[in-house]
Short mmCIF file of C-alpha atoms and ligand atoms in Angstrom, two decimals:
data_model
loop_
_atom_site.label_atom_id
_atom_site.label_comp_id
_atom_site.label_asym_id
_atom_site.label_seq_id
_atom_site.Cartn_x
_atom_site.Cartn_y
_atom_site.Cartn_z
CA UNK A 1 -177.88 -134.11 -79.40
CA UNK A 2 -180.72 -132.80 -80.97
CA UNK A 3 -179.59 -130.71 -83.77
CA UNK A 4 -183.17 -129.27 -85.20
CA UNK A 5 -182.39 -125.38 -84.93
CA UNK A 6 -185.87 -124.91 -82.46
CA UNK A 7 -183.27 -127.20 -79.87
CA UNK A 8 -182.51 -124.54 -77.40
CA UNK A 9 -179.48 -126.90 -76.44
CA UNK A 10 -177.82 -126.88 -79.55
CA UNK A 11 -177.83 -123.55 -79.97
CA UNK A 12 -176.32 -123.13 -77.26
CA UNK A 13 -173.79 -125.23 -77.71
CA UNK A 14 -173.25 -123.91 -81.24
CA UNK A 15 -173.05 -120.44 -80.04
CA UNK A 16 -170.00 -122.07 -77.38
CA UNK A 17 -168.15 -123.79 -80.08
CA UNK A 18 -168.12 -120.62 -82.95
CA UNK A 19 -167.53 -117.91 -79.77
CA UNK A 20 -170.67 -116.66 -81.28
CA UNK A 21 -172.44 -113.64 -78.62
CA UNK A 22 -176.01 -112.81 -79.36
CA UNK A 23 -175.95 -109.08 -80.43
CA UNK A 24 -178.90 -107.57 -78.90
CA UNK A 25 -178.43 -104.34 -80.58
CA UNK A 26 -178.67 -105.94 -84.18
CA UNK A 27 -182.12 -107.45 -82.67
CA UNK A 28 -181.12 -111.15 -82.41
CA UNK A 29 -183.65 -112.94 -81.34
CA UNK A 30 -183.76 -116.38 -82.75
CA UNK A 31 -187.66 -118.71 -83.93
CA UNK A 32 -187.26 -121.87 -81.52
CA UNK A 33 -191.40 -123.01 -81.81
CA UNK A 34 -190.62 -125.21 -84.78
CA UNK A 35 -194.27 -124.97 -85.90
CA UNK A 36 -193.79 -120.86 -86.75
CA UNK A 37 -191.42 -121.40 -89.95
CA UNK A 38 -193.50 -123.33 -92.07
CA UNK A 39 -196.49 -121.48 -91.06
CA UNK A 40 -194.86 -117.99 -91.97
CA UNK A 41 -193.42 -120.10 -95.61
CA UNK A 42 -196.90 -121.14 -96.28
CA UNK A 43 -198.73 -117.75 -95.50
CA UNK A 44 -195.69 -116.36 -98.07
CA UNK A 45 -196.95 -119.20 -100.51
CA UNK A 46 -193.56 -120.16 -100.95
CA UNK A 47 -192.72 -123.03 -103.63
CA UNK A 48 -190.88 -124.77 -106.12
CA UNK A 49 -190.70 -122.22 -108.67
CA UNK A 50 -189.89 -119.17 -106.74
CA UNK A 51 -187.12 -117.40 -105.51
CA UNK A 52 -187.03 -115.85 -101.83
CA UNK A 53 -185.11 -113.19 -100.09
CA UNK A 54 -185.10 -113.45 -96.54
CA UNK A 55 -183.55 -110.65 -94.39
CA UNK A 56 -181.66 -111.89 -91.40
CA UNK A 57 -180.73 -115.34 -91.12
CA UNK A 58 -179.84 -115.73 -87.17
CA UNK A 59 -178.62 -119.36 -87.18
CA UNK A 60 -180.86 -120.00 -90.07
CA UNK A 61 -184.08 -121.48 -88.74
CA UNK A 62 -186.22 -119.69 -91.34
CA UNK A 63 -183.53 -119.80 -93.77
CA UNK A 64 -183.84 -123.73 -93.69
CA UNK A 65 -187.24 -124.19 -93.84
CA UNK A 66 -187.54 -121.49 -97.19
CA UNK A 67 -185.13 -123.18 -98.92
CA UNK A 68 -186.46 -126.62 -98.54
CA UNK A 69 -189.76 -125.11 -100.36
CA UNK A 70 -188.33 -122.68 -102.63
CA UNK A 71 -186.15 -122.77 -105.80
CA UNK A 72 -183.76 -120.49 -104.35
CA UNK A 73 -183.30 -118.36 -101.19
CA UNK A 74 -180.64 -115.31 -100.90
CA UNK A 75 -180.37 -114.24 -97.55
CA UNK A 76 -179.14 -110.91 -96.55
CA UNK A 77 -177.35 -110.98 -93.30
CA UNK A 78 -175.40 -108.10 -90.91
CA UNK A 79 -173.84 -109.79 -88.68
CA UNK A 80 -170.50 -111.74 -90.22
CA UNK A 81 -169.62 -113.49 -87.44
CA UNK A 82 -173.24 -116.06 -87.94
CA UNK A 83 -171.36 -116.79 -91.24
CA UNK A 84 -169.28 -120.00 -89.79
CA UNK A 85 -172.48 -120.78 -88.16
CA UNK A 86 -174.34 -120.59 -91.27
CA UNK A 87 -171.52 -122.88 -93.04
CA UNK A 88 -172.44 -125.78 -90.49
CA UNK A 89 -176.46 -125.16 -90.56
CA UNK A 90 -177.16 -125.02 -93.84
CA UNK A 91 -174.17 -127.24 -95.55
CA UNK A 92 -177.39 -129.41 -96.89
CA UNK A 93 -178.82 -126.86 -98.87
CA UNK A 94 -177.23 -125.93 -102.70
CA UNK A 95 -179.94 -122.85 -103.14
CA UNK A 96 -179.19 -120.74 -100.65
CA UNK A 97 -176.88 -117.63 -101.07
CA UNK A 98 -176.11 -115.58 -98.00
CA UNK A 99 -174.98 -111.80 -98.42
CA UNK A 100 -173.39 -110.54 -95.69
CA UNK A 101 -174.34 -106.62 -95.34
CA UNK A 102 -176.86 -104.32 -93.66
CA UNK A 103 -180.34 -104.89 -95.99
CA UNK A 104 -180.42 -100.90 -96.21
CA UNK A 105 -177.38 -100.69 -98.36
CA UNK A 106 -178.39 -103.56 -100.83
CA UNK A 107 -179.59 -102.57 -104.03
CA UNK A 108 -182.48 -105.00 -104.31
CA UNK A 109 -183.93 -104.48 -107.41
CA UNK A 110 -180.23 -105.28 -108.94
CA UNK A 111 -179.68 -108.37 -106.90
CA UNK A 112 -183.38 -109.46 -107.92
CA UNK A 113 -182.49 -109.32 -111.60
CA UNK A 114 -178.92 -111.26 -110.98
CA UNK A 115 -180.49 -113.64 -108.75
CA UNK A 116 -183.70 -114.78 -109.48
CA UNK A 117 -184.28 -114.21 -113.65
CA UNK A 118 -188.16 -114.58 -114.50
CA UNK A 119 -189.03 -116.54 -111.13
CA UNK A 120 -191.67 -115.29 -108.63
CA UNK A 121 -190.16 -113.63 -105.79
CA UNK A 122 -190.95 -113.14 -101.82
CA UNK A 123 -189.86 -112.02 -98.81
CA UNK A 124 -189.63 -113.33 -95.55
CA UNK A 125 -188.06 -112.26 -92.54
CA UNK A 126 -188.70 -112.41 -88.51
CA UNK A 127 -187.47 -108.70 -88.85
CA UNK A 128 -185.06 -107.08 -86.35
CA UNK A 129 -187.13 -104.78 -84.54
CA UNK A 130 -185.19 -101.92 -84.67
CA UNK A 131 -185.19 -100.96 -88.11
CA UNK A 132 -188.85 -102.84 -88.97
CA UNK A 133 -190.19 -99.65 -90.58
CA UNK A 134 -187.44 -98.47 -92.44
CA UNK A 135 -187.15 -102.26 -94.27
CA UNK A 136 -190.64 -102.30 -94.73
CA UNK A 137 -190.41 -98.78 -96.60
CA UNK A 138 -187.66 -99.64 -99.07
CA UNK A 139 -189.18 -102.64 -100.08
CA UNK A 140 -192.08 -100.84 -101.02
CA UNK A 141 -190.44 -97.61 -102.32
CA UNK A 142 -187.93 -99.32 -104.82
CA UNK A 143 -191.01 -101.09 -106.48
CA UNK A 144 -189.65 -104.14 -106.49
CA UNK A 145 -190.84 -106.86 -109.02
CA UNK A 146 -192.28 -109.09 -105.76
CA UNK A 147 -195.14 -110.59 -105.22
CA UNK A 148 -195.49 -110.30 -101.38
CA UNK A 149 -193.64 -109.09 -97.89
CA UNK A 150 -194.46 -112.08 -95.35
CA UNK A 151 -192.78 -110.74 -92.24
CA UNK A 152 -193.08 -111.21 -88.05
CA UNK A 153 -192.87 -107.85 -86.12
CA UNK A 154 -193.99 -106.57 -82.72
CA UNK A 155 -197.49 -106.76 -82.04
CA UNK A 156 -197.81 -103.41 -82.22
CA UNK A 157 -195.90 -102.27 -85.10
CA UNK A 158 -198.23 -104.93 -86.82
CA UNK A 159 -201.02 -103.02 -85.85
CA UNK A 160 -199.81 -99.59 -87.06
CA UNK A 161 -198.53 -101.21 -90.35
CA UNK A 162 -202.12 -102.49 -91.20
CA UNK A 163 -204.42 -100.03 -89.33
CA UNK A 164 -207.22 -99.40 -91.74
CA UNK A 165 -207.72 -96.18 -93.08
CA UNK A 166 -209.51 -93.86 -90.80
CA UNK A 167 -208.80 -95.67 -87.72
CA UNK A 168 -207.20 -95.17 -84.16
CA UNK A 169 -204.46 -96.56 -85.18
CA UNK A 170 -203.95 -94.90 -89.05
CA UNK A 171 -200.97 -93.11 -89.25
CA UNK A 172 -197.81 -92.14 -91.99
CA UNK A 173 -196.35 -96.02 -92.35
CA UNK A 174 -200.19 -97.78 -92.51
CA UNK A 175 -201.23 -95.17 -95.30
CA UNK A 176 -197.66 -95.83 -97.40
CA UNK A 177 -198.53 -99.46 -96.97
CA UNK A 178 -201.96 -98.92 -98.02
CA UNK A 179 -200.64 -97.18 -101.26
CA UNK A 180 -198.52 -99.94 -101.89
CA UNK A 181 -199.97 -103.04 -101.08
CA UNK A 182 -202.70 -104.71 -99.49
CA UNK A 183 -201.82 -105.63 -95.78
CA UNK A 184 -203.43 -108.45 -93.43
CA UNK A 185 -202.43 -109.79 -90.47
CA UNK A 186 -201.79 -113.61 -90.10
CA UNK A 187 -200.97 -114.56 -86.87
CA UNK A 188 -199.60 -113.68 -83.07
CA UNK A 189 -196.53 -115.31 -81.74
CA UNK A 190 -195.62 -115.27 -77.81
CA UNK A 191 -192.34 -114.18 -77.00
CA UNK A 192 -191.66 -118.28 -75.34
CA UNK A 193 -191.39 -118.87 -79.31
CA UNK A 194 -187.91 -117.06 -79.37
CA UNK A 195 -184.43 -117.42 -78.13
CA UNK A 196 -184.00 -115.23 -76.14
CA UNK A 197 -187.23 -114.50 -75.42
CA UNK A 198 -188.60 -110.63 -76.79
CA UNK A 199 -190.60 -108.50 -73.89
CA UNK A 200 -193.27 -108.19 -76.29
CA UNK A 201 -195.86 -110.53 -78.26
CA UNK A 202 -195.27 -110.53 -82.23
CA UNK A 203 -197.44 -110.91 -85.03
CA UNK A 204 -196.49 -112.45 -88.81
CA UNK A 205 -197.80 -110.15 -91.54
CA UNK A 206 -198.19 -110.31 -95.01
CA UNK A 207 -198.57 -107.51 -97.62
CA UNK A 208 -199.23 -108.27 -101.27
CA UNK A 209 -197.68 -105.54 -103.48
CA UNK A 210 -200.61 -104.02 -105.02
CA UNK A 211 -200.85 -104.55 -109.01
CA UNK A 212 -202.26 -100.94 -109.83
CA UNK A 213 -202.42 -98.16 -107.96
CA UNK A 214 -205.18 -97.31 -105.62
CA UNK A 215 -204.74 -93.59 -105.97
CA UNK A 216 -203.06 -91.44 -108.15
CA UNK A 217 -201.74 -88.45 -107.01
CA UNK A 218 -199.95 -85.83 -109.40
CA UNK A 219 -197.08 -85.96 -107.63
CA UNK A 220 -196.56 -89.06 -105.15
CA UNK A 221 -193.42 -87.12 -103.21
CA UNK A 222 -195.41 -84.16 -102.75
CA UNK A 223 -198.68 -86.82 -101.18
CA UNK A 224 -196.14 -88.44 -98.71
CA UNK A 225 -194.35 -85.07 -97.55
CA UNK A 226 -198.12 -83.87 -96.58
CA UNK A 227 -198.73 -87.47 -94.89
CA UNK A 228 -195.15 -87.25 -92.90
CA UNK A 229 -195.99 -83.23 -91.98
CA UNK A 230 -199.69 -84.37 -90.69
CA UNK A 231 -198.72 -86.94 -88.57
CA UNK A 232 -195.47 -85.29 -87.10
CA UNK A 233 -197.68 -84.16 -84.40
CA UNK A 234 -200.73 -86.15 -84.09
CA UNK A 235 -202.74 -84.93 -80.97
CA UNK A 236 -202.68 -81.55 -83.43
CA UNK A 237 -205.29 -81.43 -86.44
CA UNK A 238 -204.43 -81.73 -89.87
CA UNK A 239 -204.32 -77.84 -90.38
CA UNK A 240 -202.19 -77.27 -87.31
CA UNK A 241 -199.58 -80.13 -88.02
CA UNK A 242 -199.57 -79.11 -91.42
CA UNK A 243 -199.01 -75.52 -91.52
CA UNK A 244 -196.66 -75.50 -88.23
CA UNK A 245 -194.39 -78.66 -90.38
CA UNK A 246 -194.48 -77.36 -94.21
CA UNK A 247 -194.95 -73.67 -93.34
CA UNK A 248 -198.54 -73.20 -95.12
CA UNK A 249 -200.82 -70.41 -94.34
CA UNK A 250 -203.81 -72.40 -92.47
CA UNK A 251 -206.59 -70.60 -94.28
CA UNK A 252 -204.80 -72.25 -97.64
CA UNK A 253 -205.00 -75.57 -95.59
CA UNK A 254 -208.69 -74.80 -94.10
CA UNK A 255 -209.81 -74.21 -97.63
CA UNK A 256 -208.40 -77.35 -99.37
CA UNK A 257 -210.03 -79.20 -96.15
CA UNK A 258 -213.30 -77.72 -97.47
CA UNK A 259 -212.82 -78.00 -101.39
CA UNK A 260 -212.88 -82.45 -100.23
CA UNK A 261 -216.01 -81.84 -98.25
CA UNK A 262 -213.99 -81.86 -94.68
CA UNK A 263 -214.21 -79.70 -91.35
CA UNK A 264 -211.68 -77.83 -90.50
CA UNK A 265 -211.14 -79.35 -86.88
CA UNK A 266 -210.30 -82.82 -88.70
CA UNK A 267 -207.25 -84.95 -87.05
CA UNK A 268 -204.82 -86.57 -89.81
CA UNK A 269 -206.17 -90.35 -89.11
CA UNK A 270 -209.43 -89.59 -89.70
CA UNK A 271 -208.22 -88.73 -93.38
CA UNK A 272 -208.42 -91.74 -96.14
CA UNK A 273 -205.42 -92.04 -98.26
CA UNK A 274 -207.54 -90.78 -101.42
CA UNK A 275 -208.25 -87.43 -99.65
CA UNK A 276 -204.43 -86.84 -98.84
CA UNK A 277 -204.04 -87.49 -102.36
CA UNK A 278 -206.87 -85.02 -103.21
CA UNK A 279 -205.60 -82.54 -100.59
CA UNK A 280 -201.62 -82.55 -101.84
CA UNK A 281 -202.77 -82.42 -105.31
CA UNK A 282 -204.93 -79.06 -103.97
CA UNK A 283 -202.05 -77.32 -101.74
CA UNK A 284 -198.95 -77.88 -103.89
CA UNK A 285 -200.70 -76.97 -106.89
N1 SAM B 1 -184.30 -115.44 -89.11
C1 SAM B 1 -183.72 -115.72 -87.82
C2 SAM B 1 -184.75 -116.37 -86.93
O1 SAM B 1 -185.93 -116.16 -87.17
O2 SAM B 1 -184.39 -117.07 -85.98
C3 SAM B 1 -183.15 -114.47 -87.15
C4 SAM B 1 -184.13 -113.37 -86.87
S1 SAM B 1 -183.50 -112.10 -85.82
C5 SAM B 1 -185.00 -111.42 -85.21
C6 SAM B 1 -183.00 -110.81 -86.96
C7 SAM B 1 -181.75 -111.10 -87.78
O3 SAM B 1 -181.50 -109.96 -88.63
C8 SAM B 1 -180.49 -111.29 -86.98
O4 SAM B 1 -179.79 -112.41 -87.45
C9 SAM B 1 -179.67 -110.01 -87.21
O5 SAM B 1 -178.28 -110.20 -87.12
C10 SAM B 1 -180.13 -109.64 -88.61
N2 SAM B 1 -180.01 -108.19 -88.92
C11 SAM B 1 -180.11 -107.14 -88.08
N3 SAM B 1 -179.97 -105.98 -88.72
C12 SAM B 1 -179.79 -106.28 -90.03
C13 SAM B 1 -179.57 -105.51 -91.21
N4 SAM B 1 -179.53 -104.17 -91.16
N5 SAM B 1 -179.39 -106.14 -92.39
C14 SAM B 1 -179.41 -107.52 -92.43
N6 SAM B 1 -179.62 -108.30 -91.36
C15 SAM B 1 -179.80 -107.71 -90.17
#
């Protein structure tokens, strides 16, 4: 048999002889286009000096192809019965570490320093859907000494992840990722690429961690509580999602509008990440 892990046949049969069931609830859906994993390791710029995390190694498809390029992958996976998979996949390979446990828990910035040293480090994942924001925001938030996030997602989650500012799309997770790093997206993938196959089309996207910061509010928690409270209920303008969210008088939220130069009818996306930085440095003082 074919064993390349894109051979719908052997994983089958692999998932037969380890009693392995696909867990759709921890969003197991597995890359079987062969050409997607060395596109997504050379949009990451992945070589022979740097170190990779990936979250979620499936069978290890991704895992496979990183490790081949990198000097050392550690892979961060949930699900501990993949692990005897794993042992059989990836016996080739002496620079890859799995860690079995839920990505949330890990303390990344720890594990970077233990496993990596002084080498250049990236992420890549085909992210389980179900918790893509929440990864994406703890990578960011912990600052992490990485150089860039090369990850596939729904479609549509790619598109609210790296809406520009002040479009249809903006919203609370494109404006953190704005603050953080500089998003693009690479390229679509059809749900035929996957085993089984997701009801929706994904996109790969890449953010590189900004160097310095594009704004600088006075008090960065204060900036995202206002973004959260103005887009907690977006058909509503800014001053009505605001003041109904963080309990603010609206005339104290009309006038801040107009100290920035802004109307006070104004909906939260059509705000630029500099003015909520302008406007929380205004209201909380
Ligand atoms: N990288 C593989 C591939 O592309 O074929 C698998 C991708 S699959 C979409 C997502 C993987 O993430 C699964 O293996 C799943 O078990 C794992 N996973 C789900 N939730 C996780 C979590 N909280 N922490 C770590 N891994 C998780």
């Amino acid at each position: 048999m074919n064993r390349e892990l894109t051979n719908i046949s052997y994983i089958k049969d692999l998932c037969n002889r380890y009693g392995f069931a696909l867990q759709k609830n921890f969003g197991q859906n597995f890359i079987v286009n062969s050409g997607i994993c060395p596109k997504i390791a050379e949009y990451a710029e992945v070589d022979e000096n740097c170190g990779v995390i990936e979250i979620g190694t499936g069978i290890g498809v991704l895992t496979k192809e990183l490790a081949l390029r990198a000097k050392k992958v550690v892979a961060i996976e949930i699900d501990t019965k993949l692990l005897p998979l794993l042992g059989e996949t990836l016996s080739d390979f002496d620079n890859i570490k799995i860690i079995n446990q839920d990505v949330l828990k890990v303390d990344l910035a720890q594990l970077i320093k233990e496993e990596f040293g002084d080498m250049p480090v990236k992420v890549c994942a085909n992210l389980p859907y179900y918790i893509t924001s929440p990864i994406i925001m703890k990578l960011l938030e912990d600052r992490l000494p990485i150089e860039n996030i090369t990850v596939m997602v729904q479609k549509e989650a790619a598109q609210r992840i790296c809406a520009k500012e002040k479009s249809r799309d903006a919203g609370a997770i494109s404006l953190a990722v704005n603050y953080y790093a500089q998003p693009t997206v690479c390229f679509n993938v059809s749900p035929g690429s996957f085993f089984p196959p997701p009801k929706v089309t994904s996109s790969v996207i890449r953010l590189d961690i900004a160097k310095d910061a594009k704004v600088t509010p006075k008090n960065e928690k204060n900036m995202f509580k206002l973004i959260r409270a103005a887009f907690t209920q977006r058909r509503k303008t800014f001053v009505n999602s605001v003041s109904a969210t963080l309990g603010m008088s609206k005339s104290d939220i009309e006038n801040a509008l107009e100290q920035i130069g802004e109307n006070k009818l104004i909906r939260p996306e059509q705000l630029s990440l500099r003015q909520f930085s302008d406007l929380s440095d205004i209201l909380f003082g």
